Structure formats: structure tokens, C-alpha cells
Amino acid sequence: MTTTTPSGLQYEDTVLGTGAIAKAGQRVKVHYTGWLYNNDVQGAKFDSSKDRGQPFQFSLGAGEVIRGWD
């Protein structure tokens, strides 16, 4: 299921974890694929951690990533 935030960011949880919910200040690892859309039509893929085979790491709540991720 795809979720759309009020800002228009769309995301889909493809694998749900079973551990504790991450909190601000913790380091997290995520896989992502970024797509461009035009009028709800999927266009080009612009980036993907999965293509590189390496999850992206960041400190949650530290302003290191786009607001939709923090």
C-alpha cells in the first residue's frame, strides 16, 4: 500500500520490521528507490540504494535527510 503525505511525498513499506520503533537520535538503515512522477504517472527512476546493494544510513531527527524521512 502506498501512503501519500500532505506534502505529496509517497512511500511504501515493502518489508515491515518487527523490532522497536526507531526514535530521534538513533542511526537507521533504509533501502529506497526514488521515482519521478508527472500527473500520477511513474517516470524515471533517479536513485536507488537497492541498485547499489547498500542501505542508506542516517541519524533520525537530525535534519540529514528530506523532511519526509526525518
GROMACS .gro file of N, CA and C in nm:
model
  210
    1MET      N    1   0.084  -0.118   0.000
    1MET     CA    2   0.000   0.000   0.000
    1MET      C    3   0.089   0.124   0.000
    2THR      N    4   0.059   0.218  -0.086
    2THR     CA    5   0.133   0.343  -0.094
    2THR      C    6   0.064   0.448  -0.008
    3THR      N    7   0.143   0.521   0.070
    3THR     CA    8   0.093   0.629   0.154
    3THR      C    9   0.143   0.761   0.098
    4THR      N   10   0.057   0.862   0.093
    4THR     CA   11   0.095   0.995   0.047
    4THR      C   12   0.085   1.093   0.163
    5THR      N   13   0.193   1.166   0.190
    5THR     CA   14   0.194   1.265   0.297
    5THR      C   15   0.129   1.394   0.248
    6PRO      N   16   0.095   1.488   0.338
    6PRO     CA   17   0.035   1.615   0.296
    6PRO      C   18   0.123   1.693   0.197
    7SER      N   19   0.256   1.673   0.203
    7SER     CA   20   0.346   1.745   0.111
    7SER      C   21   0.352   1.680  -0.027
    8GLY      N   22   0.293   1.560  -0.042
    8GLY     CA   23   0.295   1.490  -0.169
    8GLY      C   24   0.396   1.378  -0.177
    9LEU      N   25   0.480   1.364  -0.075
    9LEU     CA   26   0.575   1.253  -0.071
    9LEU      C   27   0.499   1.122  -0.062
   10GLN      N   28   0.535   1.026  -0.145
   10GLN     CA   29   0.471   0.895  -0.141
   10GLN      C   30   0.573   0.791  -0.095
   11TYR      N   31   0.527   0.698  -0.012
   11TYR     CA   32   0.615   0.590   0.032
   11TYR      C   33   0.537   0.462   0.048
   12GLU      N   34   0.612   0.352   0.042
   12GLU     CA   35   0.552   0.220   0.058
   12GLU      C   36   0.645   0.136   0.143
   13ASP      N   37   0.594   0.079   0.249
   13ASP     CA   38   0.669  -0.015   0.331
   13ASP      C   39   0.659  -0.151   0.263
   14THR      N   40   0.769  -0.198   0.206
   14THR     CA   41   0.767  -0.327   0.137
   14THR      C   42   0.801  -0.442   0.231
   15VAL      N   43   0.875  -0.412   0.337
   15VAL     CA   44   0.907  -0.511   0.440
   15VAL      C   45   0.891  -0.441   0.575
   16LEU      N   46   0.801  -0.488   0.657
   16LEU     CA   47   0.780  -0.429   0.788
   16LEU      C   48   0.867  -0.499   0.890
   17GLY      N   49   0.939  -0.420   0.968
   17GLY     CA   50   1.023  -0.477   1.072
   17GLY      C   51   0.942  -0.524   1.192
   18THR      N   52   1.008  -0.597   1.280
   18THR     CA   53   0.940  -0.648   1.398
   18THR      C   54   1.001  -0.594   1.527
   19GLY      N   55   1.105  -0.512   1.514
   19GLY     CA   56   1.172  -0.458   1.632
   19GLY      C   57   1.105  -0.333   1.684
   20ALA      N   58   1.173  -0.268   1.777
   20ALA     CA   59   1.122  -0.144   1.836
   20ALA      C   60   1.118  -0.033   1.731
   21ILE      N   61   1.027   0.061   1.749
   21ILE     CA   62   1.016   0.176   1.660
   21ILE      C   63   1.136   0.267   1.683
   22ALA      N   64   1.199   0.311   1.573
   22ALA     CA   65   1.316   0.399   1.582
   22ALA      C   66   1.277   0.533   1.642
   23LYS      N   67   1.368   0.591   1.719
   23LYS     CA   68   1.345   0.719   1.786
   23LYS      C   69   1.449   0.820   1.741
   24ALA      N   70   1.416   0.948   1.754
   24ALA     CA   71   1.508   1.056   1.718
   24ALA      C   72   1.642   1.034   1.787
   25GLY      N   73   1.749   1.056   1.712
   25GLY     CA   74   1.884   1.040   1.763
   25GLY      C   75   1.946   0.905   1.732
   26GLN      N   76   1.863   0.807   1.695
   26GLN     CA   77   1.916   0.675   1.662
   26GLN      C   78   1.960   0.672   1.515
   27ARG      N   79   2.060   0.587   1.487
   27ARG     CA   80   2.102   0.563   1.349
   27ARG      C   81   2.008   0.458   1.290
   28VAL      N   82   1.963   0.483   1.168
   28VAL     CA   83   1.876   0.388   1.100
   28VAL      C   84   1.934   0.355   0.963
   29LYS      N   85   1.897   0.240   0.911
   29LYS     CA   86   1.937   0.197   0.776
   29LYS      C   87   1.809   0.172   0.698
   30VAL      N   88   1.804   0.225   0.577
   30VAL     CA   89   1.687   0.204   0.491
   30VAL      C   90   1.732   0.174   0.348
   31HIS      N   91   1.651   0.098   0.278
   31HIS     CA   92   1.665   0.086   0.133
   31HIS      C   93   1.556   0.174   0.073
   32TYR      N   94   1.586   0.237  -0.037
   32TYR     CA   95   1.488   0.323  -0.103
   32TYR      C   96   1.510   0.321  -0.253
   33THR      N   97   1.406   0.355  -0.325
   33THR     CA   98   1.414   0.381  -0.469
   33THR      C   99   1.334   0.506  -0.495
   34GLY      N  100   1.396   0.604  -0.559
   34GLY     CA  101   1.330   0.730  -0.589
   34GLY      C  102   1.284   0.735  -0.735
   35TRP      N  103   1.158   0.768  -0.754
   35TRP     CA  104   1.098   0.778  -0.888
   35TRP      C  105   1.044   0.918  -0.909
   36LEU      N  106   1.050   0.965  -1.032
   36LEU     CA  107   0.985   1.090  -1.070
   36LEU      C  108   0.845   1.057  -1.120
   37TYR      N  109   0.749   1.141  -1.085
   37TYR     CA  110   0.610   1.123  -1.129
   37TYR      C  111   0.562   1.251  -1.195
   38ASN      N  112   0.472   1.237  -1.293
   38ASN     CA  113   0.408   1.350  -1.358
   38ASN      C  114   0.260   1.315  -1.372
   39ASN      N  115   0.175   1.390  -1.304
   39ASN     CA  116   0.030   1.362  -1.308
   39ASN      C  117   0.000   1.216  -1.272
   40ASP      N  118   0.061   1.168  -1.165
   40ASP     CA  119   0.040   1.032  -1.115
   40ASP      C  120   0.090   0.922  -1.208
   41VAL      N  121   0.170   0.958  -1.308
   41VAL     CA  122   0.229   0.859  -1.398
   41VAL      C  123   0.376   0.843  -1.362
   42GLN      N  124   0.416   0.719  -1.330
   42GLN     CA  125   0.554   0.693  -1.292
   42GLN      C  126   0.646   0.716  -1.409
   43GLY      N  127   0.752   0.793  -1.385
   43GLY     CA  128   0.851   0.821  -1.488
   43GLY      C  129   0.982   0.751  -1.456
   44ALA      N  130   1.090   0.827  -1.463
   44ALA     CA  131   1.225   0.771  -1.449
   44ALA      C  132   1.264   0.748  -1.303
   45LYS      N  133   1.338   0.641  -1.282
   45LYS     CA  134   1.400   0.617  -1.151
   45LYS      C  135   1.522   0.709  -1.144
   46PHE      N  136   1.536   0.784  -1.034
   46PHE     CA  137   1.650   0.875  -1.023
   46PHE      C  138   1.756   0.829  -0.924
   47ASP      N  139   1.724   0.735  -0.836
   47ASP     CA  140   1.823   0.685  -0.741
   47ASP      C  141   1.768   0.561  -0.673
   48SER      N  142   1.859   0.473  -0.630
   48SER     CA  143   1.815   0.353  -0.559
   48SER      C  144   1.929   0.294  -0.478
   49SER      N  145   1.910   0.284  -0.348
   49SER     CA  146   2.009   0.217  -0.263
   49SER      C  147   2.011   0.068  -0.293
   50LYS      N  148   1.897   0.014  -0.334
   50LYS     CA  149   1.889  -0.129  -0.366
   50LYS      C  150   1.975  -0.163  -0.487
   51ASP      N  151   1.979  -0.072  -0.586
   51ASP     CA  152   2.064  -0.096  -0.703
   51ASP      C  153   2.211  -0.103  -0.664
   52ARG      N  154   2.250  -0.027  -0.563
   52ARG     CA  155   2.389  -0.026  -0.516
   52ARG      C  156   2.415  -0.141  -0.418
   53GLY      N  157   2.309  -0.205  -0.369
   53GLY     CA  158   2.324  -0.315  -0.274
   53GLY      C  159   2.372  -0.270  -0.137
   54GLN      N  160   2.348  -0.143  -0.106
   54GLN     CA  161   2.395  -0.085   0.020
   54GLN      C  162   2.285   0.001   0.081
   55PRO      N  163   2.233  -0.033   0.199
   55PRO     CA  164   2.131   0.054   0.259
   55PRO      C  165   2.188   0.190   0.295
   56PHE      N  166   2.102   0.289   0.296
   56PHE     CA  167   2.139   0.426   0.331
   56PHE      C  168   2.124   0.442   0.482
   57GLN      N  169   2.224   0.502   0.547
   57GLN     CA  170   2.222   0.521   0.692
   57GLN      C  171   2.215   0.670   0.726
   58PHE      N  172   2.138   0.702   0.830
   58PHE     CA  173   2.133   0.840   0.878
   58PHE      C  174   2.085   0.843   1.022
   59SER      N  175   2.108   0.957   1.087
   59SER     CA  176   2.060   0.976   1.225
   59SER      C  177   1.920   1.033   1.219
   60LEU      N  178   1.825   0.962   1.274
   60LEU     CA  179   1.684   1.002   1.269
   60LEU      C  180   1.662   1.131   1.348
   61GLY      N  181   1.594   1.227   1.285
   61GLY     CA  182   1.560   1.352   1.351
   61GLY      C  183   1.670   1.456   1.352
   62ALA      N  184   1.781   1.430   1.283
   62ALA     CA  185   1.895   1.522   1.285
   62ALA      C  186   1.898   1.617   1.166
   63GLY      N  187   1.798   1.611   1.078
   63GLY     CA  188   1.795   1.701   0.963
   63GLY      C  189   1.894   1.665   0.854
   64GLU      N  190   1.939   1.541   0.850
   64GLU     CA  191   2.036   1.496   0.750
   64GLU      C  192   1.970   1.453   0.619
   65VAL      N  193   1.839   1.438   0.620
   65VAL     CA  194   1.767   1.384   0.504
   65VAL      C  195   1.644   1.470   0.476
   66ILE      N  196   1.572   1.436   0.369
   66ILE     CA  197   1.449   1.510   0.338
   66ILE      C  198   1.350   1.497   0.453
   67ARG      N  199   1.267   1.598   0.470
   67ARG     CA  200   1.174   1.602   0.585
   67ARG      C  201   1.084   1.480   0.594
   68GLY      N  202   1.044   1.425   0.484
   68GLY     CA  203   0.956   1.309   0.486
   68GLY      C  204   1.019   1.186   0.549
   69TRP      N  205   1.151   1.182   0.554
   69TRP     CA  206   1.221   1.069   0.616
   69TRP      C  207   1.249   1.093   0.763
   70ASP      N  208   1.269   1.217   0.802
   70ASP     CA  209   1.308   1.250   0.938
   70ASP      C  210   1.191   1.232   1.033
   0.00000   0.00000   0.00000
